[in-house]
Amino acid sequence: MSSFLYFILPALGGYTLTSLYLLKNPQILHRRKRTAFYSTHISHRGGCGERIESTIEAFTHAVEQGTQMLELDCHLTHDGHVVVSHDENLLRQTGHDVTISSLNLQDLPLYKERMEVTFYTGHYITGADRTFALLEDVFRKFPEMPVSIEIKENNHQLIEKVSDLVRRYNREEITVWATVNSTIMKECRRTNGSMPYSFTMKRGALLLLLFYSGLLPFVPLGESLLQFYLLRIINRTYIPEQGILRNRLAVSFIEKVTMRKSLFRHLAARGIQVHLFVCNEDEDIKAALEVGATGVMSDYPTLLSGYLRRNRSQD
């Protein structure tokens, strides 16, 4: 036993020291990723705390406020149009219990006149524009604006049409595949492997496993972005209907495990952007940046711009 420990302890010590050194100096093993964009200011659903979510009016307002990336979701109508919408079922957004896939584009209802901000319970927004936007209209109006597109359903036709639009408007370097589902991400990447892509839930769990085991510095990563909840907002501004995120102790534990500054610094040093969301108060933005986020996603682009401007002037 003593001879075993004689060899194993120095080996473990050497492995730990090497891993820690490479965690802080990843450029020794990995070439830094070079993306065509670097976004500190990201507008969630186009800034849905200041205009009706995912409308052209919302996107226009966010861009005017200085956003550097638009975040949105897409679904496919019955007649094959790619529509920007967070939900497939339109009950929350329009009051009509119908799905986008069951309707032709011309039959889509209008957004409600007054909508609650999902991640800011008790806060509501109105807007002049209540029409669902087409993804093509967003690309046409904002040709140089980076866009993160979340795909929520494993729909090959939808993924293919999104990819076709990205290629048609020459946006492969500034349009991001995003989804929590690894199966969907595989289909997205198979359809268009030239677009940067973010971590899925499964890949995020693997990332944490690699980090805590010390293996992360040795493993190549294909992703260009990590987009993740700032856990402090859960159960304060947004209560999930079910699941582990309803438990405050569970949320506190997950926050301690996932919000690791050394992990985020390592990813940033490898050129992987870390976007934390949805930060709708100054304290949320401050917490995200202090823990090492390279970018903040908010429903309030004006609030975020003001915070970044004030704190930049103080540096």
Tab-separated table of N, CA and C in Angstrom, residues 40-43 46-47 50 60-69 145 279-282 285 289 296-313:
chain	number	residue	atom	x	y	z
A	40	THR	N	-21.150	42.245	-25.900
A	40	THR	CA	-21.305	42.483	-24.468
A	40	THR	C	-22.772	42.746	-24.120
A	41	HIS	N	-23.476	43.372	-25.046
A	41	HIS	CA	-24.870	43.803	-24.863
A	41	HIS	C	-25.762	42.955	-25.767
A	42	ILE	N	-26.596	42.084	-25.155
A	42	ILE	CA	-27.477	41.201	-25.914
A	42	ILE	C	-28.919	41.465	-25.511
A	43	SER	N	-29.805	41.570	-26.475
A	43	SER	CA	-31.211	41.861	-26.206
A	43	SER	C	-32.057	40.605	-26.308
A	46	GLY	N	-35.307	40.467	-28.354
A	46	GLY	CA	-35.308	41.808	-28.929
A	46	GLY	C	-35.480	42.921	-27.922
A	47	GLY	N	-35.436	42.595	-26.625
A	47	GLY	CA	-35.647	43.627	-25.600
A	47	GLY	C	-37.111	43.722	-25.241
A	50	GLU	N	-39.154	46.497	-23.146
A	50	GLU	CA	-39.332	47.872	-23.606
A	50	GLU	C	-40.214	47.975	-24.844
A	60	THR	N	-35.669	46.997	-33.636
A	60	THR	CA	-35.214	48.331	-34.049
A	60	THR	C	-34.842	49.168	-32.829
A	61	HIS	N	-35.692	49.127	-31.821
A	61	HIS	CA	-35.426	49.886	-30.592
A	61	HIS	C	-34.139	49.405	-29.930
A	62	ALA	N	-33.959	48.084	-29.867
A	62	ALA	CA	-32.757	47.537	-29.228
A	62	ALA	C	-31.499	47.981	-29.960
A	63	VAL	N	-31.538	47.942	-31.270
A	63	VAL	CA	-30.386	48.373	-32.067
A	63	VAL	C	-30.110	49.857	-31.834
A	64	GLU	N	-31.160	50.650	-31.763
A	64	GLU	CA	-30.995	52.083	-31.509
A	64	GLU	C	-30.385	52.347	-30.137
A	65	GLN	N	-30.608	51.435	-29.192
A	65	GLN	CA	-30.058	51.590	-27.843
A	65	GLN	C	-28.645	51.031	-27.718
A	66	GLY	N	-28.113	50.511	-28.813
A	66	GLY	CA	-26.720	50.079	-28.818
A	66	GLY	C	-26.486	48.605	-28.589
A	67	THR	N	-27.521	47.780	-28.754
A	67	THR	CA	-27.307	46.354	-28.560
A	67	THR	C	-26.310	45.819	-29.579
A	68	GLN	N	-25.609	44.764	-29.206
A	68	GLN	CA	-24.603	44.158	-30.085
A	68	GLN	C	-24.996	42.762	-30.550
A	69	MET	N	-26.145	42.285	-30.090
A	69	MET	CA	-26.668	40.996	-30.548
A	69	MET	C	-28.159	40.929	-30.234
A	145	MET	N	-25.985	42.832	-37.971
A	145	MET	CA	-26.200	42.595	-36.543
A	145	MET	C	-26.118	41.100	-36.219
A	279	CYS	N	-30.863	39.440	-17.268
A	279	CYS	CA	-30.494	40.419	-16.252
A	279	CYS	C	-31.302	41.709	-16.435
A	280	ASN	N	-32.290	41.902	-15.572
A	280	ASN	CA	-33.220	43.012	-15.749
A	280	ASN	C	-33.114	44.081	-14.669
A	281	GLU	N	-32.114	43.959	-13.799
A	281	GLU	CA	-31.848	44.979	-12.787
A	281	GLU	C	-30.347	45.239	-12.736
A	282	ASP	N	-29.982	46.429	-12.270
A	282	ASP	CA	-28.559	46.774	-12.179
A	282	ASP	C	-27.771	45.736	-11.394
A	285	ILE	N	-26.993	42.681	-13.511
A	285	ILE	CA	-25.932	42.955	-14.483
A	285	ILE	C	-24.574	42.948	-13.783
A	289	LEU	N	-21.401	40.279	-14.514
A	289	LEU	CA	-20.070	40.723	-14.930
A	289	LEU	C	-19.015	40.362	-13.888
A	296	VAL	N	-23.920	40.238	-21.362
A	296	VAL	CA	-25.132	40.188	-20.542
A	296	VAL	C	-26.348	40.274	-21.457
A	297	MET	N	-27.320	39.397	-21.211
A	297	MET	CA	-28.563	39.396	-21.976
A	297	MET	C	-29.678	39.959	-21.104
A	298	SER	N	-30.419	40.930	-21.654
A	298	SER	CA	-31.439	41.614	-20.868
A	298	SER	C	-32.708	41.823	-21.686
A	299	ASP	N	-33.839	41.951	-20.967
A	299	ASP	CA	-35.097	42.353	-21.600
A	299	ASP	C	-35.163	43.869	-21.758
A	300	TYR	N	-34.196	44.577	-21.147
A	300	TYR	CA	-34.219	46.038	-21.100
A	300	TYR	C	-32.939	46.609	-21.708
A	301	PRO	N	-32.895	46.768	-23.011
A	301	PRO	CA	-31.664	47.259	-23.658
A	301	PRO	C	-31.242	48.652	-23.207
A	302	THR	N	-32.208	49.520	-22.890
A	302	THR	CA	-31.851	50.864	-22.432
A	302	THR	C	-31.203	50.805	-21.061
A	303	LEU	N	-31.758	49.998	-20.168
A	303	LEU	CA	-31.171	49.805	-18.844
A	303	LEU	C	-29.760	49.261	-18.948
A	304	LEU	N	-29.570	48.253	-19.789
A	304	LEU	CA	-28.249	47.637	-19.934
A	304	LEU	C	-27.249	48.626	-20.513
A	305	SER	N	-27.652	49.380	-21.527
A	305	SER	CA	-26.759	50.389	-22.119
A	305	SER	C	-26.351	51.424	-21.087
A	306	GLY	N	-27.311	51.859	-20.282
A	306	GLY	CA	-27.016	52.852	-19.258
A	306	GLY	C	-26.033	52.328	-18.229
A	307	TYR	N	-26.223	51.084	-17.808
A	307	TYR	CA	-25.316	50.491	-16.828
A	307	TYR	C	-23.905	50.388	-17.389
A	308	LEU	N	-23.795	49.865	-18.593
A	308	LEU	CA	-22.472	49.696	-19.198
A	308	LEU	C	-21.784	51.044	-19.421
A	309	ARG	N	-22.556	52.043	-19.820
A	309	ARG	CA	-21.983	53.362	-20.053
A	309	ARG	C	-21.489	53.985	-18.747
A	310	ARG	N	-22.301	53.890	-17.700
A	310	ARG	CA	-21.906	54.477	-16.398
A	310	ARG	C	-20.662	53.804	-15.840
A	311	ASN	N	-20.623	52.492	-15.915
A	311	ASN	CA	-19.506	51.773	-15.324
A	311	ASN	C	-18.248	51.835	-16.179
A	312	ARG	N	-18.417	52.017	-17.479
A	312	ARG	CA	-17.260	52.202	-18.347
A	312	ARG	C	-16.599	53.536	-18.036
A	313	SER	N	-17.432	54.555	-17.752
A	313	SER	CA	-16.879	55.879	-17.462
A	313	SER	C	-16.189	55.925	-16.103
